[in-house]
Amino acid sequence: MLLQPVAGYRAGLDAVVLAASLHGTLHTGASVLDLGAGVGTVGLCLAARHPGASVTLLEREPVLARMAARNIERNGLAGRVRLVEGDLEMPSARLAQCGLAPDSFDYVMANPPFHIEGRGKSPPDALRAAAHVMPAGGIERWTRVMARVARPGGTAVMIHRADALLGILTAFEGRFGGIGVTPVCPRP
């Protein structure tokens, strides 16, 4: 059960696919961070499917964070899913105060904005724009945080557009070991 805004930002299939990408790899007691969690779709799908995992949701938008908190309660996952209201751009010390210390998660997941600011038309709804558009260099910042909070030997998983692959691989280079790419196509 997922509460979402009536208009503007809405979670999509990409969040469900991202959550499903860890199926079969999570061990009991695994700690998972969902960066830019929105209303909690990725983390809640994952927690519902993997009762042995503990999940942390990080969301900066207060409206979406409140909905995520309600979604955690409505789905009976308060014991294993916690919400941190904050921005991945916070200084490292502030992230650590929120429980996002370096080397603290087995898995870090992200569904960052797919569009670059200034390249195309931004959605008129502010929440939708924040969820779909990021400044140039945004992927670099997301991967930097993913690398900081992932444990040594941990896993980072990101879902994004195919045309962003080169930039994503460049951003991950030197931060993580082996990199795998799984193409997702919604239709033939």
mmCIF file of C-alpha atoms in Angstrom:
data_model
loop_
_atom_site.group_PDB
_atom_site.id
_atom_site.type_symbol
_atom_site.label_atom_id
_atom_site.label_comp_id
_atom_site.label_asym_id
_atom_site.label_seq_id
_atom_site.Cartn_x
_atom_site.Cartn_y
_atom_site.Cartn_z
ATOM 1 C CA MET A 1 0.000 0.000 0.000
ATOM 2 C CA LEU A 2 1.536 3.250 -1.089
ATOM 3 C CA LEU A 3 0.365 6.805 -0.513
ATOM 4 C CA GLN A 4 1.515 9.201 -3.217
ATOM 5 C CA PRO A 5 0.692 12.777 -4.152
ATOM 6 C CA VAL A 6 -2.464 13.037 -6.233
ATOM 7 C CA ALA A 7 -0.652 15.243 -8.758
ATOM 8 C CA GLY A 8 3.002 15.849 -9.495
ATOM 9 C CA TYR A 9 5.578 13.298 -8.387
ATOM 10 C CA ARG A 10 4.486 9.653 -8.703
ATOM 11 C CA ALA A 11 6.592 6.554 -8.224
ATOM 12 C CA GLY A 12 6.903 4.396 -11.313
ATOM 13 C CA LEU A 13 7.928 0.972 -12.458
ATOM 14 C CA ASP A 14 11.611 1.925 -12.268
ATOM 15 C CA ALA A 15 11.382 1.956 -8.444
ATOM 16 C CA VAL A 16 9.843 -1.520 -8.368
ATOM 17 C CA VAL A 17 12.469 -2.863 -10.793
ATOM 18 C CA LEU A 18 15.229 -1.319 -8.658
ATOM 19 C CA ALA A 19 13.864 -3.011 -5.522
ATOM 20 C CA ALA A 20 13.594 -6.348 -7.332
ATOM 21 C CA SER A 21 17.192 -6.107 -8.586
ATOM 22 C CA LEU A 22 18.523 -7.365 -5.250
ATOM 23 C CA HIS A 23 16.278 -10.420 -5.122
ATOM 24 C CA GLY A 24 18.348 -13.490 -4.355
ATOM 25 C CA THR A 25 21.399 -11.505 -3.197
ATOM 26 C CA LEU A 26 20.275 -10.126 0.172
ATOM 27 C CA HIS A 27 21.449 -12.000 3.249
ATOM 28 C CA THR A 28 19.574 -12.078 6.543
ATOM 29 C CA GLY A 29 20.453 -8.987 8.545
ATOM 30 C CA ALA A 30 21.443 -6.989 5.459
ATOM 31 C CA SER A 31 21.324 -3.207 5.834
ATOM 32 C CA VAL A 32 19.980 -1.275 2.853
ATOM 33 C CA LEU A 33 19.929 2.461 2.165
ATOM 34 C CA ASP A 34 17.519 3.967 -0.359
ATOM 35 C CA LEU A 35 18.885 7.375 -1.393
ATOM 36 C CA GLY A 36 16.266 9.871 -2.550
ATOM 37 C CA ALA A 37 13.497 7.571 -1.353
ATOM 38 C CA GLY A 38 10.522 9.743 -2.260
ATOM 39 C CA VAL A 39 7.450 8.128 -0.718
ATOM 40 C CA GLY A 40 9.487 4.988 0.037
ATOM 41 C CA THR A 41 8.611 2.798 -2.936
ATOM 42 C CA VAL A 42 12.005 1.114 -3.413
ATOM 43 C CA GLY A 43 12.719 0.505 0.263
ATOM 44 C CA LEU A 44 9.196 -0.627 1.101
ATOM 45 C CA CYS A 45 9.050 -3.064 -1.826
ATOM 46 C CA LEU A 46 12.401 -4.458 -0.776
ATOM 47 C CA ALA A 47 11.470 -4.719 2.919
ATOM 48 C CA ALA A 48 8.153 -6.420 2.095
ATOM 49 C CA ARG A 49 9.939 -9.020 0.000
ATOM 50 C CA HIS A 50 12.942 -9.557 2.308
ATOM 51 C CA PRO A 51 11.863 -9.814 5.957
ATOM 52 C CA GLY A 52 15.472 -10.250 7.114
ATOM 53 C CA ALA A 53 16.623 -6.868 5.780
ATOM 54 C CA SER A 54 16.674 -3.542 7.589
ATOM 55 C CA VAL A 55 16.053 -0.531 5.353
ATOM 56 C CA THR A 56 16.798 3.174 5.746
ATOM 57 C CA LEU A 57 15.066 5.712 3.531
ATOM 58 C CA LEU A 58 16.716 9.098 2.922
ATOM 59 C CA GLU A 59 14.402 11.785 1.552
ATOM 60 C CA ARG A 60 14.930 15.563 1.414
ATOM 61 C CA GLU A 61 11.440 16.746 0.425
ATOM 62 C CA PRO A 62 9.312 17.158 3.596
ATOM 63 C CA VAL A 63 6.013 16.366 1.834
ATOM 64 C CA LEU A 64 7.384 13.110 0.429
ATOM 65 C CA ALA A 65 9.122 12.238 3.709
ATOM 66 C CA ARG A 66 5.805 12.581 5.582
ATOM 67 C CA MET A 67 4.159 10.279 3.056
ATOM 68 C CA ALA A 68 7.037 7.811 3.358
ATOM 69 C CA ALA A 69 6.601 7.774 7.149
ATOM 70 C CA ARG A 70 2.893 7.049 6.728
ATOM 71 C CA ASN A 71 3.686 4.329 4.177
ATOM 72 C CA ILE A 72 6.081 2.652 6.609
ATOM 73 C CA GLU A 73 3.339 2.566 9.272
ATOM 74 C CA ARG A 74 0.546 1.513 6.889
ATOM 75 C CA ASN A 75 2.615 -1.448 5.724
ATOM 76 C CA GLY A 76 3.575 -2.554 9.243
ATOM 77 C CA LEU A 77 7.298 -2.101 8.584
ATOM 78 C CA ALA A 78 8.223 0.346 11.359
ATOM 79 C CA GLY A 79 10.395 -2.285 13.036
ATOM 80 C CA ARG A 80 12.645 -2.704 9.986
ATOM 81 C CA VAL A 81 12.302 0.487 7.942
ATOM 82 C CA ARG A 82 13.354 3.888 9.215
ATOM 83 C CA LEU A 83 13.139 7.278 7.588
ATOM 84 C CA VAL A 84 15.813 9.955 7.636
ATOM 85 C CA GLU A 85 14.654 13.335 6.432
ATOM 86 C CA GLY A 86 17.678 14.993 4.885
ATOM 87 C CA ASP A 87 19.646 15.594 1.730
ATOM 88 C CA LEU A 88 22.468 13.483 0.348
ATOM 89 C CA GLU A 89 24.286 16.807 -0.134
ATOM 90 C CA MET A 90 24.544 17.257 3.670
ATOM 91 C CA PRO A 91 28.098 17.356 5.033
ATOM 92 C CA SER A 92 29.543 13.953 6.001
ATOM 93 C CA ALA A 93 29.343 14.772 9.711
ATOM 94 C CA ARG A 94 25.625 15.556 9.422
ATOM 95 C CA LEU A 95 24.990 12.363 7.424
ATOM 96 C CA ALA A 96 26.769 10.391 10.163
ATOM 97 C CA GLN A 97 24.622 12.066 12.851
ATOM 98 C CA CYS A 98 21.570 10.821 10.951
ATOM 99 C CA GLY A 99 22.867 7.244 11.010
ATOM 100 C CA LEU A 100 24.440 7.372 7.560
ATOM 101 C CA ALA A 101 28.043 6.966 8.649
ATOM 102 C CA PRO A 102 30.771 5.902 6.235
ATOM 103 C CA ASP A 103 30.941 2.158 5.566
ATOM 104 C CA SER A 104 27.583 1.473 7.235
ATOM 105 C CA PHE A 105 25.368 -0.223 4.614
ATOM 106 C CA ASP A 106 25.616 -3.551 2.817
ATOM 107 C CA TYR A 107 23.529 -2.225 -0.072
ATOM 108 C CA VAL A 108 22.919 1.304 -1.311
ATOM 109 C CA MET A 109 20.186 1.876 -3.876
ATOM 110 C CA ALA A 110 19.366 4.971 -5.898
ATOM 111 C CA ASN A 111 16.816 6.097 -8.445
ATOM 112 C CA PRO A 112 18.208 9.598 -9.081
ATOM 113 C CA PRO A 113 16.585 12.220 -11.295
ATOM 114 C CA PHE A 114 16.817 11.205 -14.944
ATOM 115 C CA HIS A 115 17.138 14.680 -16.488
ATOM 116 C CA ILE A 116 19.836 17.361 -16.322
ATOM 117 C CA GLU A 117 18.827 20.896 -15.421
ATOM 118 C CA GLY A 118 18.744 23.205 -18.440
ATOM 119 C CA ARG A 119 18.466 20.343 -20.943
ATOM 120 C CA GLY A 120 14.819 20.291 -21.860
ATOM 121 C CA LYS A 121 11.725 21.549 -20.144
ATOM 122 C CA SER A 122 11.411 21.127 -16.384
ATOM 123 C CA PRO A 123 8.025 19.914 -15.048
ATOM 124 C CA PRO A 124 5.894 22.783 -13.673
ATOM 125 C CA ASP A 125 5.178 20.935 -10.395
ATOM 126 C CA ALA A 126 8.041 21.622 -7.927
ATOM 127 C CA LEU A 127 8.056 18.122 -6.373
ATOM 128 C CA ARG A 128 7.998 16.466 -9.766
ATOM 129 C CA ALA A 129 10.806 18.735 -10.989
ATOM 130 C CA ALA A 130 12.930 17.899 -7.927
ATOM 131 C CA ALA A 131 12.389 14.178 -8.555
ATOM 132 C CA HIS A 132 13.081 14.331 -12.300
ATOM 133 C CA VAL A 133 15.695 17.061 -12.810
ATOM 134 C CA MET A 134 19.142 17.486 -11.226
ATOM 135 C CA PRO A 135 21.997 19.912 -11.756
ATOM 136 C CA ALA A 136 24.863 18.954 -14.060
ATOM 137 C CA GLY A 137 27.307 16.744 -12.172
ATOM 138 C CA GLY A 138 24.507 15.289 -10.072
ATOM 139 C CA ILE A 139 25.353 11.656 -10.825
ATOM 140 C CA GLU A 140 28.884 12.290 -9.544
ATOM 141 C CA ARG A 141 27.463 13.549 -6.229
ATOM 142 C CA TRP A 142 25.066 10.598 -5.903
ATOM 143 C CA THR A 143 27.818 8.033 -6.535
ATOM 144 C CA ARG A 144 30.178 9.814 -4.142
ATOM 145 C CA VAL A 145 27.622 9.424 -1.328
ATOM 146 C CA MET A 146 26.855 5.832 -2.351
ATOM 147 C CA ALA A 147 30.550 4.976 -2.141
ATOM 148 C CA ARG A 148 30.947 6.755 1.202
ATOM 149 C CA VAL A 149 28.135 4.911 2.998
ATOM 150 C CA ALA A 150 28.593 1.454 1.412
ATOM 151 C CA ARG A 151 30.623 -1.019 3.452
ATOM 152 C CA PRO A 152 33.816 -2.392 1.902
ATOM 153 C CA GLY A 153 32.592 -5.184 -0.350
ATOM 154 C CA GLY A 154 29.104 -3.654 -0.328
ATOM 155 C CA THR A 155 26.868 -3.222 -3.330
ATOM 156 C CA ALA A 156 25.563 -0.081 -4.990
ATOM 157 C CA VAL A 157 22.638 -0.332 -7.394
ATOM 158 C CA MET A 158 21.317 2.512 -9.522
ATOM 159 C CA ILE A 159 18.570 2.620 -12.110
ATOM 160 C CA HIS A 160 18.815 5.249 -14.817
ATOM 161 C CA ARG A 161 18.382 5.977 -18.510
ATOM 162 C CA ALA A 162 20.521 4.169 -21.066
ATOM 163 C CA ASP A 163 21.834 7.447 -22.500
ATOM 164 C CA ALA A 164 23.365 8.254 -19.089
ATOM 165 C CA LEU A 165 25.385 5.026 -18.925
ATOM 166 C CA LEU A 166 28.757 6.521 -19.849
ATOM 167 C CA GLY A 167 28.445 9.232 -17.187
ATOM 168 C CA ILE A 168 27.340 6.694 -14.582
ATOM 169 C CA LEU A 169 30.211 4.320 -15.366
ATOM 170 C CA THR A 170 32.646 7.228 -15.182
ATOM 171 C CA ALA A 171 31.226 8.309 -11.822
ATOM 172 C CA PHE A 172 31.448 4.760 -10.413
ATOM 173 C CA GLU A 173 34.972 4.221 -11.736
ATOM 174 C CA GLY A 174 37.515 4.056 -8.946
ATOM 175 C CA ARG A 175 34.803 3.943 -6.281
ATOM 176 C CA PHE A 176 33.579 0.378 -6.708
ATOM 177 C CA GLY A 177 35.112 -2.877 -7.926
ATOM 178 C CA GLY A 178 33.242 -4.950 -10.473
ATOM 179 C CA ILE A 179 30.448 -3.170 -12.298
ATOM 180 C CA GLY A 180 27.537 -4.922 -13.960
ATOM 181 C CA VAL A 181 24.953 -3.415 -16.271
ATOM 182 C CA THR A 182 21.502 -4.936 -16.638
ATOM 183 C CA PRO A 183 19.450 -3.469 -19.463
ATOM 184 C CA VAL A 184 15.764 -3.046 -18.629
ATOM 185 C CA CYS A 185 13.323 -2.618 -21.482
ATOM 186 C CA PRO A 186 9.606 -2.235 -20.789
ATOM 187 C CA ARG A 187 8.584 -3.475 -24.214
ATOM 188 C CA PRO A 188 10.087 -5.365 -27.180
#
